[in-house]
Coordinates of C-alpha atoms in Angstrom, one line a residue:
Chain A
M1 CA 15.2 29.3 5.7
E2 CA 17.8 26.5 5.6
T3 CA 21.5 26.6 6.0
I4 CA 22.6 23.8 3.6
L5 CA 26.0 22.1 4.1
L6 CA 27.6 20.2 1.3
L7 CA 30.0 17.6 2.7
A8 CA 32.8 16.2 0.7
H9 CA 36.1 14.5 1.3
V10 CA 39.0 15.2 -0.9
E11 CA 40.8 12.4 -2.8
A12 CA 44.4 11.5 -2.2
D13 CA 45.4 13.8 -5.2
G14 CA 43.7 16.7 -3.5
S15 CA 40.7 16.7 -6.0
L16 CA 36.9 16.1 -5.6
A17 CA 35.6 12.9 -7.2
K18 CA 32.6 12.9 -9.3
P19 CA 30.0 11.8 -6.4
A20 CA 31.1 14.9 -4.5
L21 CA 30.5 17.1 -7.5
E22 CA 26.9 15.3 -8.1
A23 CA 26.1 16.1 -4.5
L24 CA 27.3 19.7 -5.0
T25 CA 24.8 20.0 -7.9
A26 CA 22.1 18.4 -5.6
A27 CA 23.0 21.0 -2.9
R28 CA 22.6 23.9 -5.3
T29 CA 19.4 22.6 -6.8
I30 CA 17.9 22.6 -3.2
R31 CA 19.2 25.9 -2.4
H32 CA 17.4 27.1 -5.5
Y33 CA 14.0 25.5 -4.5
L34 CA 14.3 26.9 -0.8
A35 CA 14.2 30.6 -1.1
G36 CA 16.4 32.4 1.3
S37 CA 18.5 29.5 2.0
S38 CA 22.5 29.5 2.0
L39 CA 25.0 27.1 1.0
V40 CA 28.1 26.3 2.9
V41 CA 30.8 24.0 1.7
G42 CA 32.5 21.6 4.2
L43 CA 35.6 19.7 3.0
S44 CA 37.7 17.4 4.7
G45 CA 40.9 15.5 3.9
A46 CA 44.7 15.8 4.1
D47 CA 44.8 19.1 2.5
V48 CA 41.6 20.7 1.2
G49 CA 43.1 23.9 -0.3
D50 CA 43.1 22.8 -3.9
A51 CA 39.7 21.4 -3.8
V52 CA 38.1 24.6 -2.3
R53 CA 39.7 26.7 -5.0
W54 CA 38.4 24.1 -7.6
I55 CA 34.8 24.7 -6.6
G56 CA 35.3 28.3 -5.6
S57 CA 32.7 29.6 -8.0
C58 CA 29.9 27.4 -6.9
G59 CA 28.0 30.1 -5.2
A60 CA 28.6 28.9 -1.5
A61 CA 28.6 31.6 1.2
R62 CA 31.3 29.9 3.3
F63 CA 34.0 27.2 2.7
L64 CA 34.9 25.4 5.8
G65 CA 37.6 22.7 5.9
V66 CA 39.0 20.1 8.2
S67 CA 42.6 19.1 7.4
G68 CA 45.4 17.0 8.4
P69 CA 46.8 13.4 7.8
A70 CA 44.2 11.7 10.2
F71 CA 41.5 12.8 7.9
A72 CA 43.1 11.5 4.8
E73 CA 42.3 8.0 5.8
P74 CA 38.9 6.5 5.4
R75 CA 37.9 5.7 9.0
Y76 CA 34.6 5.9 10.9
A77 CA 35.7 7.8 14.0
T78 CA 37.8 10.6 12.1
D79 CA 35.3 11.1 9.4
A80 CA 32.7 11.2 11.9
A81 CA 34.7 13.8 13.8
A82 CA 35.2 15.9 10.7
A83 CA 31.7 15.8 9.6
E84 CA 30.5 16.7 13.1
A85 CA 32.9 19.6 13.2
L86 CA 31.7 21.0 10.0
A87 CA 28.0 20.6 10.8
R88 CA 28.4 22.4 14.0
A89 CA 30.6 25.1 12.6
S90 CA 28.4 25.8 9.7
G91 CA 25.1 25.7 11.7
A92 CA 23.7 23.5 9.1
T93 CA 20.0 22.5 9.0
L94 CA 20.4 20.3 5.9
V95 CA 23.7 18.4 5.4
I96 CA 24.0 16.9 1.8
A97 CA 26.7 14.4 0.9
P98 CA 27.4 11.9 -1.6
A99 CA 26.5 8.4 -0.8
T100 CA 30.2 7.2 -0.9
S101 CA 31.3 4.2 1.2
R102 CA 33.0 6.8 3.5
W103 CA 30.1 9.1 4.2
S104 CA 27.7 6.1 4.2
R105 CA 29.8 4.6 7.0
C106 CA 29.9 7.4 9.2
L107 CA 27.0 10.1 8.6
P108 CA 24.1 8.1 10.4
G109 CA 26.4 8.1 13.5
V110 CA 27.0 11.9 13.0
A111 CA 23.2 12.4 12.7
Q112 CA 22.7 10.6 16.0
R113 CA 25.3 12.6 17.7
L114 CA 23.5 16.1 16.6
N115 CA 20.2 14.6 17.4
G116 CA 19.3 14.8 13.8
R117 CA 17.8 12.4 11.4
I118 CA 19.2 10.9 8.2
D119 CA 17.8 9.7 4.8
T120 CA 20.1 7.8 2.5
H121 CA 19.8 6.7 -1.1
I122 CA 18.3 10.1 -2.0
T123 CA 17.4 10.0 -5.8
G124 CA 15.7 13.4 -6.2
A125 CA 14.6 16.6 -4.3
M126 CA 11.9 19.1 -5.0
A127 CA 10.1 21.7 -3.0
T128 CA 6.5 21.2 -2.0
E129 CA 4.6 24.5 -0.7
G130 CA 8.1 25.7 0.3
Q131 CA 9.1 22.6 2.1
L132 CA 11.9 20.2 1.0
T133 CA 10.4 16.8 -0.4
V134 CA 13.0 14.1 -1.2
S135 CA 12.5 10.9 -3.0
R136 CA 14.1 7.5 -2.3
W137 CA 13.4 3.8 -2.9
Y138 CA 12.2 1.2 -0.4
Y139 CA 12.1 -2.7 -0.5
R140 CA 15.0 -3.0 -2.6
Q141 CA 13.8 -0.5 -5.3
R142 CA 10.4 -1.9 -5.6
M143 CA 8.5 1.1 -4.6
E144 CA 9.5 4.9 -4.5
A145 CA 8.3 7.2 -1.7
L146 CA 8.3 11.0 -1.3
L147 CA 9.0 12.2 2.1
Q148 CA 9.5 15.1 4.3
R149 CA 11.0 15.8 7.7
T150 CA 10.6 18.5 10.3
Q151 CA 13.8 17.5 12.4
R152 CA 16.9 19.2 11.9
P153 CA 19.7 18.8 11.2
W154 CA 18.6 16.5 8.3
F155 CA 21.2 14.6 6.6
L156 CA 20.8 13.4 3.1
A157 CA 23.1 11.0 1.4
I158 CA 22.7 11.5 -2.4
D159 CA 23.0 8.3 -4.5
M160 CA 25.5 8.4 -7.3
G161 CA 24.4 8.9 -10.9
C162 CA 21.2 11.0 -10.0
H163 CA 22.7 14.4 -10.8
E164 CA 25.1 15.8 -13.2
P165 CA 28.5 16.6 -11.8
W166 CA 28.9 20.3 -11.0
A167 CA 31.2 22.2 -13.4
G168 CA 32.5 25.7 -12.9
G169 CA 35.4 27.8 -12.8
S170 CA 38.3 27.6 -10.3
V171 CA 38.3 30.7 -8.2
P172 CA 40.5 31.5 -5.0
V173 CA 38.1 31.7 -2.0
A174 CA 38.7 32.3 1.7
L175 CA 38.9 29.0 3.6
E176 CA 37.8 28.9 7.2
S177 CA 39.8 26.1 8.9
V178 CA 37.8 24.1 11.5
A179 CA 39.8 22.6 14.4
V180 CA 38.9 19.0 15.4
D181 CA 40.4 17.7 18.8
L182 CA 40.6 14.2 18.1
P183 CA 41.0 11.8 21.1
E184 CA 43.4 8.9 20.9
S185 CA 40.6 6.4 20.6
A186 CA 39.6 8.0 17.1
T187 CA 42.6 6.4 15.6
R188 CA 42.3 3.1 17.0
T189 CA 41.4 1.7 13.8
R190 CA 44.0 1.8 11.1
F191 CA 43.4 1.9 7.3
L192 CA 45.8 -0.6 5.5
D193 CA 44.9 -0.7 2.1
F194 CA 42.5 -0.9 -0.7
R195 CA 42.3 -4.5 -2.3
A196 CA 40.8 -5.7 -5.6
P197 CA 39.1 -8.9 -5.3
Q198 CA 40.9 -10.6 -8.1
A199 CA 44.5 -9.7 -8.9
G200 CA 44.7 -8.2 -12.4
E201 CA 41.2 -8.2 -13.4
Q202 CA 38.9 -5.5 -12.6
T203 CA 35.4 -6.4 -13.6
I204 CA 33.2 -3.8 -12.0
R205 CA 33.3 -0.6 -13.6
P206 CA 30.6 1.8 -12.3
D207 CA 31.0 4.2 -15.1
A208 CA 30.6 1.8 -17.8
G209 CA 28.0 2.4 -20.5
L210 CA 27.0 -1.4 -20.4
L211 CA 26.1 -3.9 -17.7
F212 CA 26.9 -7.2 -18.8
V213 CA 25.3 -9.9 -16.4
T214 CA 26.1 -13.4 -16.4
G215 CA 23.7 -16.2 -15.0
A216 CA 24.2 -19.8 -13.8
G217 CA 23.5 -21.0 -17.4
W218 CA 27.0 -20.5 -18.3
T219 CA 28.2 -23.1 -16.0
K220 CA 25.4 -25.8 -16.7
K221 CA 25.8 -28.7 -19.1
Q222 CA 25.8 -27.7 -22.8
P223 CA 24.3 -29.7 -25.7
D224 CA 27.4 -32.2 -25.6
G225 CA 26.6 -33.1 -22.1
K226 CA 29.7 -31.3 -20.5
T227 CA 30.2 -28.1 -18.9
H228 CA 32.6 -25.5 -20.4
A229 CA 33.3 -23.1 -17.5
E230 CA 36.8 -22.4 -18.8
E231 CA 35.3 -21.5 -22.2
A232 CA 32.6 -19.4 -20.5
A233 CA 35.3 -17.5 -18.5
A234 CA 37.3 -16.9 -21.6
L235 CA 34.4 -15.5 -23.7
I236 CA 33.1 -13.4 -20.9
L237 CA 36.5 -11.8 -20.1
D238 CA 37.3 -11.3 -23.8
F239 CA 34.0 -9.5 -24.2
L240 CA 34.7 -7.3 -21.0
R241 CA 38.1 -6.4 -22.3
K242 CA 37.0 -5.4 -25.6
T243 CA 33.8 -3.5 -24.5
Q244 CA 34.9 -2.1 -21.0
A245 CA 31.6 -3.2 -19.9
S246 CA 31.0 -3.9 -16.1
L247 CA 30.3 -7.3 -15.0
G248 CA 27.3 -8.4 -13.0
S249 CA 25.9 -11.7 -11.9
S250 CA 23.0 -13.4 -10.7
K251 CA 23.1 -14.7 -6.9
S252 CA 22.8 -18.3 -8.1
L253 CA 26.0 -18.1 -10.2
V254 CA 27.9 -16.6 -7.5
D255 CA 26.7 -19.1 -4.9
L256 CA 27.8 -21.9 -7.0
G257 CA 31.4 -21.3 -5.8
G258 CA 30.4 -22.0 -2.3
E259 CA 28.7 -25.3 -3.4
G260 CA 31.7 -26.9 -5.0
Q261 CA 30.5 -26.6 -8.5
A262 CA 32.3 -25.3 -11.8
V263 CA 32.4 -21.5 -11.4
L264 CA 33.7 -18.5 -13.1
P265 CA 37.0 -17.6 -11.2
F266 CA 36.8 -13.8 -11.4
L267 CA 33.2 -13.7 -9.9
S268 CA 32.5 -12.6 -6.3
H269 CA 29.7 -11.5 -4.4
L270 CA 30.6 -7.9 -5.3
N271 CA 29.4 -8.7 -8.8
Q272 CA 26.0 -9.8 -7.6
V273 CA 23.2 -7.7 -8.9
G274 CA 19.7 -8.1 -7.3
Q275 CA 18.0 -8.3 -3.9
T276 CA 21.1 -9.0 -1.9
G277 CA 23.5 -7.4 -4.4
S278 CA 24.0 -4.0 -5.9
T279 CA 21.6 -1.8 -7.9
P280 CA 24.1 -0.3 -10.4
R281 CA 23.2 2.4 -12.9
H282 CA 24.2 1.9 -16.4
P283 CA 22.5 3.1 -19.6
K284 CA 22.4 -0.5 -21.0
G285 CA 22.1 -4.0 -19.7
L286 CA 22.7 -7.3 -21.5
A287 CA 21.9 -10.5 -19.5
T288 CA 23.2 -13.9 -20.5
C289 CA 22.3 -17.3 -19.2
C290 CA 20.1 -15.6 -16.6
H291 CA 16.4 -16.4 -16.2
G292 CA 15.3 -12.8 -15.0
E293 CA 13.7 -13.8 -11.7
E294 CA 12.3 -11.0 -9.7
P295 CA 14.8 -11.1 -6.8
H296 CA 17.6 -10.6 -9.5
V297 CA 15.8 -8.0 -11.6
V298 CA 15.1 -5.7 -8.7
G299 CA 18.7 -4.9 -9.2
W300 CA 18.2 -3.7 -12.7
R301 CA 15.8 -0.8 -11.7
F302 CA 18.4 1.8 -12.9
I303 CA 19.3 0.1 -16.2
T304 CA 17.6 2.0 -18.9
E305 CA 17.9 -0.2 -22.0
R306 CA 17.8 -4.0 -21.2
R307 CA 18.4 -7.1 -23.6
A308 CA 18.8 -10.7 -22.6
V309 CA 20.1 -13.9 -24.3
N310 CA 18.5 -17.0 -22.9
L311 CA 17.4 -20.4 -24.3
D312 CA 14.2 -20.3 -22.6
P313 CA 11.4 -18.1 -24.2
N314 CA 9.4 -18.1 -21.1
C315 CA 12.1 -17.0 -18.9
G316 CA 11.4 -13.9 -16.6
W317 CA 13.0 -11.5 -19.1
A318 CA 10.2 -12.4 -21.6
R319 CA 7.6 -11.2 -19.2
G320 CA 8.0 -7.5 -19.5
K321 CA 11.3 -7.3 -17.7
A322 CA 13.6 -6.8 -20.9
D323 CA 13.2 -4.8 -24.1
V324 CA 14.5 -7.7 -26.2
L325 CA 14.8 -11.3 -25.5
Y326 CA 17.0 -13.3 -27.9
V327 CA 16.2 -17.0 -27.6
A328 CA 19.6 -18.3 -28.5
D329 CA 22.7 -19.9 -27.1
A330 CA 24.8 -17.5 -25.4
F331 CA 28.0 -19.4 -26.0
E332 CA 27.5 -19.1 -29.7
V333 CA 26.2 -15.6 -29.6
M334 CA 29.1 -14.1 -27.5
R335 CA 31.6 -16.1 -29.5
K336 CA 30.4 -14.3 -32.6
V337 CA 30.2 -10.9 -30.8
N338 CA 33.8 -11.3 -29.7
E339 CA 34.8 -12.1 -33.3
M340 CA 32.9 -9.0 -34.7
L341 CA 34.6 -6.9 -31.9
A342 CA 38.1 -8.2 -32.9
A343 CA 37.4 -7.6 -36.6
G344 CA 36.5 -3.9 -35.6
Chain B
M1 CA 41.7 -16.9 20.3
Q2 CA 39.9 -14.7 22.7
S3 CA 36.3 -15.1 23.2
F4 CA 33.5 -12.7 22.0
H5 CA 30.0 -11.6 22.9
I6 CA 28.4 -11.0 19.6
V7 CA 25.1 -9.3 19.4
V8 CA 23.4 -9.6 16.0
C9 CA 20.7 -7.1 15.0
G10 CA 18.5 -8.5 12.6
S11 CA 14.7 -8.2 11.8
I12 CA 12.3 -9.9 9.3
V13 CA 11.4 -8.8 5.8
P14 CA 8.8 -10.1 3.3
D15 CA 9.9 -13.1 1.3
P16 CA 11.7 -11.7 -1.8
L17 CA 9.4 -13.6 -4.2
Q18 CA 6.3 -11.9 -2.9
T19 CA 4.5 -9.2 -4.8
L20 CA 4.6 -6.1 -2.6
E21 CA 1.8 -3.2 -2.8
P22 CA 1.9 -0.1 -0.6
I23 CA -1.0 1.2 1.0
A24 CA -1.7 4.3 3.1
G25 CA -2.7 4.0 6.8
P26 CA -3.4 6.4 9.4
A27 CA 0.2 5.9 11.0
G28 CA 1.8 6.0 7.5
P29 CA 2.4 3.8 4.7
S30 CA 2.7 0.0 5.0
L31 CA 2.3 -3.0 2.7
K32 CA -0.9 -4.6 1.7
N33 CA -1.8 -7.5 4.0
E34 CA 1.6 -7.2 5.5
M35 CA 0.9 -9.6 8.3
M36 CA -0.2 -12.2 5.8
L37 CA 3.0 -12.0 3.8
P38 CA 5.5 -15.0 4.2
A39 CA 8.6 -13.5 6.1
V40 CA 12.2 -14.4 6.1
L41 CA 15.1 -13.1 8.2
D42 CA 16.6 -10.2 6.5
P43 CA 19.1 -11.6 4.1
W44 CA 22.0 -9.4 5.0
A45 CA 21.3 -9.7 8.8
A46 CA 21.2 -13.5 8.2
H47 CA 24.7 -13.3 6.9
A48 CA 25.7 -11.4 9.9
L49 CA 24.1 -14.1 12.1
Y50 CA 26.0 -16.9 10.1
E51 CA 29.2 -15.0 10.5
A52 CA 28.8 -14.6 14.3
A53 CA 28.0 -18.3 14.8
N54 CA 31.1 -19.2 12.7
L55 CA 33.3 -16.7 14.8
A56 CA 31.6 -18.0 18.1
K57 CA 32.3 -21.7 17.1
K58 CA 36.1 -20.9 16.4
A59 CA 36.4 -18.7 19.7
A60 CA 35.7 -21.1 22.6
G61 CA 33.7 -19.3 25.4
S62 CA 31.9 -17.1 22.8
K63 CA 28.2 -16.4 22.7
V64 CA 25.7 -15.2 20.3
W65 CA 22.6 -13.1 20.9
L66 CA 20.1 -12.1 18.1
V67 CA 18.2 -8.9 18.9
S68 CA 15.1 -8.7 16.7
L69 CA 12.5 -6.2 16.4
G70 CA 9.3 -7.3 14.6
P71 CA 5.6 -8.4 15.4
K72 CA 5.9 -11.2 17.8
A73 CA 3.6 -13.5 15.8
K74 CA 5.8 -13.1 12.6
L75 CA 9.0 -13.3 14.7
Q76 CA 7.8 -16.7 16.1
Q77 CA 7.2 -17.9 12.4
V78 CA 10.6 -17.1 11.2
M79 CA 12.4 -18.3 14.2
M80 CA 11.0 -21.6 13.5
T81 CA 13.2 -21.7 10.5
V82 CA 16.2 -19.6 11.7
A83 CA 16.6 -21.6 15.0
Q84 CA 17.5 -24.6 13.1
K85 CA 20.6 -23.2 11.6
V86 CA 23.0 -21.8 14.3
P87 CA 23.0 -21.5 18.1
F88 CA 21.8 -18.2 19.5
E89 CA 20.0 -16.7 22.2
L90 CA 16.9 -14.5 20.9
V91 CA 16.0 -11.1 22.3
A92 CA 12.8 -10.1 21.0
L93 CA 11.2 -6.7 20.6
D94 CA 7.5 -6.7 19.8
G95 CA 7.0 -3.9 17.1
P96 CA 6.8 -3.0 13.5
A97 CA 9.3 -4.4 11.1
G98 CA 8.1 -2.6 8.0
G99 CA 10.3 -0.6 5.7
F100 CA 8.5 2.7 6.4
T101 CA 9.9 3.2 9.9
D102 CA 12.7 5.5 10.9
S103 CA 16.1 4.1 11.6
Y104 CA 16.7 6.6 14.4
E105 CA 13.7 5.2 16.4
V106 CA 14.7 1.5 15.6
A107 CA 18.1 2.1 16.7
A108 CA 17.1 3.7 20.0
A109 CA 15.0 0.5 20.6
L110 CA 17.9 -1.9 19.5
A111 CA 20.5 0.0 21.6
E112 CA 18.4 -0.1 24.8
A113 CA 17.7 -3.9 24.2
I114 CA 21.5 -4.5 24.0
Q115 CA 22.3 -2.6 27.1
G116 CA 19.6 -4.6 28.7
I117 CA 21.2 -8.0 27.9
A118 CA 22.5 -9.5 31.2
G119 CA 26.2 -10.5 31.2
V120 CA 27.3 -8.8 28.0
D121 CA 31.0 -7.9 28.5
R122 CA 31.8 -4.6 26.6
S123 CA 35.6 -5.5 26.3
R124 CA 34.4 -8.7 24.2
L125 CA 31.4 -6.8 22.4
L126 CA 31.1 -7.1 18.7
V127 CA 27.8 -5.8 17.5
F128 CA 26.9 -7.4 14.1
G129 CA 24.0 -6.6 11.7
G130 CA 23.4 -6.2 8.0
W131 CA 24.6 -3.3 6.3
E132 CA 21.3 -2.5 4.9
S133 CA 17.9 -4.0 5.4
A134 CA 15.9 -5.4 2.5
S135 CA 12.9 -3.1 3.7
R136 CA 14.0 0.1 4.6
G137 CA 17.3 -0.2 3.0
S138 CA 18.8 3.1 4.7
G139 CA 22.1 1.4 5.8
S140 CA 21.9 3.9 8.9
T141 CA 20.5 1.8 11.8
M142 CA 23.9 -0.1 12.9
Q143 CA 25.8 3.1 13.1
M144 CA 23.3 4.8 15.2
V145 CA 23.1 1.8 17.5
G146 CA 27.0 2.0 17.7
E147 CA 26.7 5.7 18.7
R148 CA 24.2 5.0 21.4
L149 CA 26.5 2.4 22.8
G150 CA 29.6 4.6 22.5
I151 CA 31.4 2.4 20.1
L152 CA 33.7 4.3 17.6
D153 CA 35.3 1.5 15.7
Q154 CA 32.7 0.8 13.2
F155 CA 32.6 -1.0 9.8
Q156 CA 29.9 -1.2 7.0
G157 CA 29.8 -3.5 4.1
V158 CA 31.9 -6.1 5.8
D159 CA 32.7 -9.3 3.7
E160 CA 35.5 -10.6 5.8
L161 CA 36.5 -10.5 9.6
T162 CA 39.8 -12.2 10.6
V163 CA 40.8 -12.4 14.2
A164 CA 44.6 -12.6 14.9
G165 CA 46.2 -14.4 17.6
D166 CA 46.5 -11.4 19.9
G167 CA 42.7 -10.8 19.6
S168 CA 43.0 -7.9 17.0
L169 CA 40.6 -7.6 14.0
R170 CA 41.3 -7.3 10.3
I171 CA 38.2 -6.4 8.4
L172 CA 37.2 -6.0 4.7
E173 CA 34.6 -3.5 3.8
R174 CA 32.9 -2.9 0.4
V175 CA 34.0 0.3 -1.3
E176 CA 33.5 1.9 -4.8
G177 CA 34.6 0.1 -7.9
G178 CA 34.3 -3.4 -6.8
K179 CA 37.2 -3.1 -4.3
H180 CA 37.6 -3.7 -0.4
Q181 CA 39.0 -1.5 2.1
V182 CA 41.3 -3.3 4.5
S183 CA 41.3 -2.0 8.0
A184 CA 42.8 -3.2 11.5
C185 CA 41.3 -2.7 14.8
P186 CA 43.0 -3.8 18.1
G187 CA 39.8 -5.6 19.1
P188 CA 36.3 -5.2 20.6
P189 CA 34.1 -3.3 21.0
A190 CA 33.2 -2.8 17.4
V191 CA 30.2 -2.5 15.2
L192 CA 30.2 -4.6 11.9
G193 CA 27.4 -4.0 9.3
W194 CA 27.8 -7.1 7.1
A195 CA 27.3 -7.4 3.4
T196 CA 27.5 -11.0 2.0
G197 CA 30.4 -12.4 3.9
N198 CA 31.8 -15.6 2.7
L199 CA 29.8 -18.2 4.2
P200 CA 26.9 -20.3 2.8
E201 CA 23.6 -20.6 4.4
P202 CA 24.1 -23.4 7.2
P203 CA 22.1 -26.6 6.7
N204 CA 19.5 -27.1 9.2
N205 CA 20.4 -29.0 12.5
P206 CA 17.6 -30.4 14.3
Q207 CA 19.6 -30.5 17.6
V208 CA 20.5 -26.9 17.5
G209 CA 16.8 -26.2 16.7
M210 CA 15.6 -27.9 19.7
A211 CA 18.2 -26.3 21.9
N212 CA 17.3 -22.9 20.5
M213 CA 13.6 -23.1 20.7
R214 CA 13.8 -23.9 24.4
A215 CA 14.9 -20.4 24.9
I216 CA 13.1 -18.7 22.0
M217 CA 9.6 -19.3 23.1
P218 CA 10.0 -17.7 26.5
A219 CA 12.1 -14.9 24.9
L220 CA 9.0 -14.1 22.5
Q221 CA 6.8 -14.4 25.7
R222 CA 9.0 -11.5 27.2
A223 CA 9.1 -9.4 24.2
K224 CA 9.0 -5.9 25.2
P225 CA 6.6 -3.9 23.1
V226 CA 8.1 -1.0 21.1
K227 CA 6.1 1.8 19.6
L228 CA 7.6 3.5 16.6
V229 CA 5.8 6.9 16.0
L230 CA 7.6 8.3 12.8
E231 CA 8.1 11.7 14.7
G232 CA 8.5 14.4 12.2
L233 CA 8.6 12.2 9.2
S234 CA 5.7 12.4 6.7
F235 CA 5.3 10.5 3.5
G236 CA 3.8 12.3 0.5
S237 CA 3.3 9.3 -1.6
V238 CA 4.5 5.6 -2.0
K239 CA 4.1 3.9 -5.3
V240 CA 5.3 0.9 -7.2
P241 CA 6.5 2.5 -10.5
S242 CA 5.3 0.6 -13.6
Q243 CA 8.4 -1.0 -15.0
R244 CA 6.8 -3.5 -17.4
R245 CA 8.2 -3.4 -20.8
E246 CA 6.8 -4.6 -24.2
T247 CA 9.4 -7.3 -24.7
R248 CA 10.3 -8.2 -28.3
I249 CA 11.0 -11.9 -28.4
V250 CA 13.4 -12.7 -31.1
K251 CA 13.3 -16.6 -31.7
D252 CA 14.4 -17.2 -35.3
L253 CA 17.7 -15.5 -35.8
S254 CA 21.0 -17.0 -36.2
A255 CA 23.7 -16.5 -33.7
E256 CA 25.6 -14.3 -36.0
D257 CA 22.7 -12.1 -36.6
V258 CA 21.8 -12.0 -33.1
A259 CA 25.5 -11.1 -32.4
R260 CA 25.3 -8.3 -35.0
E261 CA 22.1 -6.8 -33.5
I262 CA 23.5 -6.8 -30.2
L263 CA 26.8 -5.1 -31.3
A264 CA 24.8 -2.6 -33.3
W265 CA 22.8 -1.7 -30.0
I266 CA 25.8 -1.6 -27.8
R267 CA 27.5 0.8 -30.2
T268 CA 24.5 3.2 -30.3
Q269 CA 24.9 6.1 -28.1

């Protein structure tokens, strides 16, 4: 019989973000699998009152909260202190949290403090002979494993996009405040700001329906013997603005900037998809001027429908990595796509 | 600028171009022909090492150690290449480097090794590493190492570290939505799990390589054996999912027709 703690931090406006609601669904699912288990919700933030009411009908037996200005800011020491206090107060044997940057930063340390264990990037959970079994990927999404643990508490960081966000009614519930005695050293680090990598042009949109990937071909010499990086940048940005797609890139294109070659000015390593980049989740992905080599394509693991535009009919995409490969000039194709989008 | 003692945690992973196949063994899953696969320094740990060397170069009196847990023979192969890049002193641990290990046990071994390095000054200590490995990919080892060392100023997904004149640190960490979180810390000790950073891979420098290798070979000979037992962890299955698609290759459409088809596809729910 497990005590399942759902950990979430409230946003600046007092709400819970989508990853927290997805993790709540995961926690409820796990409780359903493990007969006799109970669910406890633990929230931290400046003021958790509104968030607790919002998820009041989720079926949790207890609602715990750590509140205060120090817990509003994302910071290892204070987030870890809040999570530790909530885990101790709940007596949790399983701790479920969304794999946000905030929890990913501190939860392994909390597991260490409590002599527990942690598994991250959890994509699914099930019961096997009454025991919890979780799935996660290894070797950059190349292989998937099912695993169990006997140690408790067992921390599980749930990958985003793997569960439906919980949706239920707002109900007033009794909030148990959990006190945390922060040492002065816990606030040595100061949160200053969030910064977008390029002023005025947000190109990474995790919730977008389409991932648009650019490869190094956009900056290579075209049939006229010249590079057209500026035109490429204009075509890509025009497409992104019209479709609200999320922009990804191959490593080779991002690296060109460091080698002094013509680059797309709005790209950074944050756009990089693949072995040393991200593994985003989008229903569709369109690759352009990208060869589809394995280190890049491992980042496409969670892209459901895949199409590519490339001049090379023997590129990696042709070898079973895309559903459709258009052997065509991406400049011409995207110019036409943008014209059609503009025409409605 | 104040000087630093920078300890980089970084192990080895199979070359990303290799085909990987899991196999079941008595001690848990592993990779087929794991010892035969060409290996490289874990990419994000390599970024951490290059950033460490860059910082040490700018802050006179600094020193870089690389603490690496892996099979001694494989470590030796990889170090032949890595040693050409930047100056560091190797602290080798002889044990498994595969993905199917537990970060809790790995962190214990790394923290013990760091505590055993003679002359490390905690007031100047920065512990670097990759924010995730390309093998286990859990993103949890560095935090546990930090906890074991009693370091509460920790940062993950770091892309930039700036040191001010007073020795304070300004750190950019990756967060959701393609943004960076900007934080300030008065100074060491701190743990930084690096993402890509901003530095290109340094070119090979034979002089650096020769200087490094003089200490690397003895360090490998001294490598302490580490046994990872996967206590309480059991794997039900490990498999490579089939992801091969029946690719339709479209060669003869005009750009306009391709555009029309792509647009129709994008607009389909």
